[in-house]
Tab-separated table of C-alpha atoms in Angstrom:
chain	number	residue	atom	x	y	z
A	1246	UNK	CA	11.672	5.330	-5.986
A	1247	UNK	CA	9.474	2.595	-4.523
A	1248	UNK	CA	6.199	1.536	-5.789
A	1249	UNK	CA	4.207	3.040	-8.703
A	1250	UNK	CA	3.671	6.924	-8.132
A	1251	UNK	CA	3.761	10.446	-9.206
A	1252	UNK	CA	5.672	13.191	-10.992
A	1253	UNK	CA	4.399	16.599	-10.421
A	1254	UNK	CA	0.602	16.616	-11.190
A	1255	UNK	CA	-0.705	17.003	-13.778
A	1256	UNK	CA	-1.411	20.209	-15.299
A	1257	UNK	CA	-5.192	19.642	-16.564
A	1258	UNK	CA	-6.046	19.001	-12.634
A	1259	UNK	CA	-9.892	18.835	-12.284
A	1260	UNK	CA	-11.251	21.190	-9.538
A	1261	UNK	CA	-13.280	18.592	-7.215
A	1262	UNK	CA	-16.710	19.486	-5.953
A	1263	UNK	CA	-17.174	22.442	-3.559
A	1264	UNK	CA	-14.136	21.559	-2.244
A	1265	UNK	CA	-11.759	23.733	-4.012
A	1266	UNK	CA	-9.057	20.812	-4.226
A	1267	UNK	CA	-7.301	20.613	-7.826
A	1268	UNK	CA	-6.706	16.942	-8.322
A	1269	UNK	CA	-5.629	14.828	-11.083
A	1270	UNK	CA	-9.239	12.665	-11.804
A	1271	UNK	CA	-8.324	9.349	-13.865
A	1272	UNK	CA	-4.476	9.733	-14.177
A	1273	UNK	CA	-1.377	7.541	-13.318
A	1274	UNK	CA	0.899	9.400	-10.774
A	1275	UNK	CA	4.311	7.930	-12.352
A	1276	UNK	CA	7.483	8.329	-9.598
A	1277	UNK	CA	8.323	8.063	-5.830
A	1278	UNK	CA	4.941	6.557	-4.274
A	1279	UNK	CA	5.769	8.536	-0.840
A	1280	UNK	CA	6.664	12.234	-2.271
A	1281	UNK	CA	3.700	11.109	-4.465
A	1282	UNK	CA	0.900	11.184	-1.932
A	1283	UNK	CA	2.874	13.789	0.245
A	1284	UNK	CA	1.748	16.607	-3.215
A	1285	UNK	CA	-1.930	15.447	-2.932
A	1286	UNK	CA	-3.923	17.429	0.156
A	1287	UNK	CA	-5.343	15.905	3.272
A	1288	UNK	CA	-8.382	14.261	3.074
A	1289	UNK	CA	-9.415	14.464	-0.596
A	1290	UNK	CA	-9.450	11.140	-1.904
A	1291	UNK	CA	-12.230	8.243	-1.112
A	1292	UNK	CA	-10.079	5.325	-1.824
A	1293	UNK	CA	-6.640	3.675	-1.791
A	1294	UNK	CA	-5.649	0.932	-3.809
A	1295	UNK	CA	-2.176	-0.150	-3.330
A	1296	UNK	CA	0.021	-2.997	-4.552
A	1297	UNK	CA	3.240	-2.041	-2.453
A	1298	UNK	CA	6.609	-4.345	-2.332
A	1299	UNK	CA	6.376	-7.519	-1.225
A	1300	UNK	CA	10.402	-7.851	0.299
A	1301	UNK	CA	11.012	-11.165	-0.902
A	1302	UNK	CA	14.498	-10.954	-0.750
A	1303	UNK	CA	15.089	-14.669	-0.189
A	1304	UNK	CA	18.373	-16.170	1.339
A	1305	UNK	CA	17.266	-19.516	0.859
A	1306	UNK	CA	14.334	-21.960	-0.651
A	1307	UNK	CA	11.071	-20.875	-0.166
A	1308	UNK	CA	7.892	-23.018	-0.612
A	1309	UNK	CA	4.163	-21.741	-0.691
A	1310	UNK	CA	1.990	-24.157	1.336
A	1311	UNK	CA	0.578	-26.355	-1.360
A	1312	UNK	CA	4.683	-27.245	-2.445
A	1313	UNK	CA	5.283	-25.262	-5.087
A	1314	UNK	CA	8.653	-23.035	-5.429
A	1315	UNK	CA	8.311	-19.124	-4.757
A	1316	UNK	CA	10.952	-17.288	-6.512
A	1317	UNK	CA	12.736	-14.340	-5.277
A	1318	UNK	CA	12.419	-10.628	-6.694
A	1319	UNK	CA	15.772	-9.490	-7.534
A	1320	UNK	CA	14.271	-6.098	-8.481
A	1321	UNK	CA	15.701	-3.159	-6.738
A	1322	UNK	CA	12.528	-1.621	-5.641
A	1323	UNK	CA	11.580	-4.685	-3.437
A	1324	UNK	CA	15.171	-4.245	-1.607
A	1325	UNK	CA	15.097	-3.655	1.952
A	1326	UNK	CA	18.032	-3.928	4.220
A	1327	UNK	CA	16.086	-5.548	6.867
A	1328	UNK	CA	12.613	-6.079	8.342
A	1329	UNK	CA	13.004	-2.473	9.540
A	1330	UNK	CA	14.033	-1.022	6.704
A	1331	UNK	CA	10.758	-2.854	5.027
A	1332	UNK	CA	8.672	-1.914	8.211
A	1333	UNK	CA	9.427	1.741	8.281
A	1334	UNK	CA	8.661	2.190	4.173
A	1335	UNK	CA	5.528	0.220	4.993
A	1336	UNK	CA	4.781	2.727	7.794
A	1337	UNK	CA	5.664	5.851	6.096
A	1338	UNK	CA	3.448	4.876	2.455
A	1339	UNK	CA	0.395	4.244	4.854
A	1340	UNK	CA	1.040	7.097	7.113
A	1341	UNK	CA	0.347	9.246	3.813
A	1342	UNK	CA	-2.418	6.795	2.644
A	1343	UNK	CA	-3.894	7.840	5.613
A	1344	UNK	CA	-3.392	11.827	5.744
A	1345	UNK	CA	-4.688	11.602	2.092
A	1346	UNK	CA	-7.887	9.478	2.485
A	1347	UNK	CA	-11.603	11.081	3.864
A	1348	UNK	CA	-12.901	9.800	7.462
A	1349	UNK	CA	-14.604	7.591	5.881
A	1350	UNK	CA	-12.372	6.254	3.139
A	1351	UNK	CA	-11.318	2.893	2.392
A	1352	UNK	CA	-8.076	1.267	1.799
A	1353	UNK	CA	-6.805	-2.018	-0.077
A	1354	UNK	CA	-3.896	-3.590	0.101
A	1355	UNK	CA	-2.385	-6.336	-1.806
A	1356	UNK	CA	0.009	-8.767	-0.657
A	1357	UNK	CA	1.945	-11.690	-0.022
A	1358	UNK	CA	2.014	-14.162	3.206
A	1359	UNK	CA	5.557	-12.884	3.038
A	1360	UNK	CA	4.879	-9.019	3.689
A	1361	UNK	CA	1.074	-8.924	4.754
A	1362	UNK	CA	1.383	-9.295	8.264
A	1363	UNK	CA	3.673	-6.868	8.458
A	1364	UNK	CA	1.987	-4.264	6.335
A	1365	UNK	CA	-1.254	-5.226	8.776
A	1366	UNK	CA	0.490	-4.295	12.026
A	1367	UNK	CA	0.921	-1.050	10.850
A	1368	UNK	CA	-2.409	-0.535	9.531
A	1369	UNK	CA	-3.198	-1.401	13.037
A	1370	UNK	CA	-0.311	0.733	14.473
A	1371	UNK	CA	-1.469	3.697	12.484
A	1372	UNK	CA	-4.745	3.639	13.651
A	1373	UNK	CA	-7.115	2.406	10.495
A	1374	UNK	CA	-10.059	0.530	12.271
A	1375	UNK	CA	-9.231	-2.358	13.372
A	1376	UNK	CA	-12.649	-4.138	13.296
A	1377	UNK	CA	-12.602	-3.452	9.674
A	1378	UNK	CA	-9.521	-5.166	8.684
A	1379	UNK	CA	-10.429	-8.675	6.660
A	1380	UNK	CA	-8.921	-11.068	4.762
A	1381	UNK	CA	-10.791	-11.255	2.155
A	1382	UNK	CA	-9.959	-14.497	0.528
A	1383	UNK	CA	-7.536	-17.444	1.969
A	1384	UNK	CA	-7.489	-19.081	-0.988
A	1385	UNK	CA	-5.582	-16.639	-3.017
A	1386	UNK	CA	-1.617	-17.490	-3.075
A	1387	UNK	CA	0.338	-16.349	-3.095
A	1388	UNK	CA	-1.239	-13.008	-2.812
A	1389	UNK	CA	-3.935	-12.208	-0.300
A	1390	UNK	CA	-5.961	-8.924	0.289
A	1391	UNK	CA	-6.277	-6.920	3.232
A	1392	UNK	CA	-9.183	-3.940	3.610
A	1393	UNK	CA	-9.090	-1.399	6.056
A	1394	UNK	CA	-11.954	1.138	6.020
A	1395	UNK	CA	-13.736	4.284	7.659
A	1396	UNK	CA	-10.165	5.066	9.332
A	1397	UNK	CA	-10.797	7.438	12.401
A	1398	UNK	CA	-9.301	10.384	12.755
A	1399	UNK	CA	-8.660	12.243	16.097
C-alpha cells in the first residue's frame, strides 16, 4: 500500500462523545492509507495530518534552488507511472481526507516543490476552501506545508 495507514481497527475503539462513533483515539492505523480512511465514518475526525508521497522518481539531475543535489526515492511506495497515476492517488487519499473530516476540520499536508502543487490543485479541485490554503513557510526545502481548513460541504 501507499503511505502510512491502517489494518482493521483496533479492537479497544473508544466510543466518541454523543456521537456514537467507535474510533481508535491515539493509535497508528498501520496499512493501505486509502482502504484506511475508507473503515473510519464520515465526518468524525477534527484533523488530518498527512505526509503523502512525494513522486520523485527522477530521470535525470535534480537541483533544489540554493544548488544542492536532491536525490531520488527509489522506494516502491513513491512509484507512479506518470503524473496521472500520481494525480489520481493524490485525488483519491484527499477525497477520503475529506469524507472523513467535520465541516469545520482542518487539513495539513506536507510536501515537496516536486509534488505540492499538484497535491494543491486537488485540494482546490475537491473543494477544501480555497481562501484557506497557505504556505506556511517558503523557507523550508525541500519540504513546504500546505493547510487547508473549514472545508465546505454541500
Amino acid at each position: 500500500g501507499r503511505g502510512a495507514a491502517a489494518s482493521d481497527l483496533p479492537g479497544d475503539a473508544v466510543r466518541v462523545g454523543t456521537t456514537g462513533l467507535d474510533l481508535p483515539l491515539d493509535s497508528v492505523l498501520r496499512g493501505d492509507c486509502i482502504e484506511s480512511l475508507r473503515r473510519l465514518p464520515p465526518a468524525s475526525v477534527h484533523a488530518v495530518f498527512a505526509d503523502p508521497p512525494y513522486n520523485l522518481q527522477l530521470g535525470g539531475e535534480l537541483f533544489r534552488p540554493d544548488g544542492s543535489h536532491v536525490d531520488a526515492v527509489t522506494d516502491d511506495w513513491d512509484k507512479f507511472d506518470s503524473f496521472a497515476a500520481y494525480d489520481a492517488f493524490t485525488s483519491s487519499w484527499l477525497a477520503e481526507a475529506r469524507r472523513i473530516l467535520k465541516p469545520n476540520g482542518t487539513i495539513w499536508v506536507i510536501g515537496s516543490y516536486h509534488n505540492i502543487f499538484r497535491v494543491g490543485a486537488s485540494l482546490q479541485d475537491l473543494g477544501f476552501c480555497r481562501d484557506k490554503v497557505k504556505k506556511l513557510d517558503a523557507q523550508i526545502s525541500p519540504q513546504s506545508s500546505l493547510m487547508a481548513g473549514g472545508s465546505k460541504r454541500g
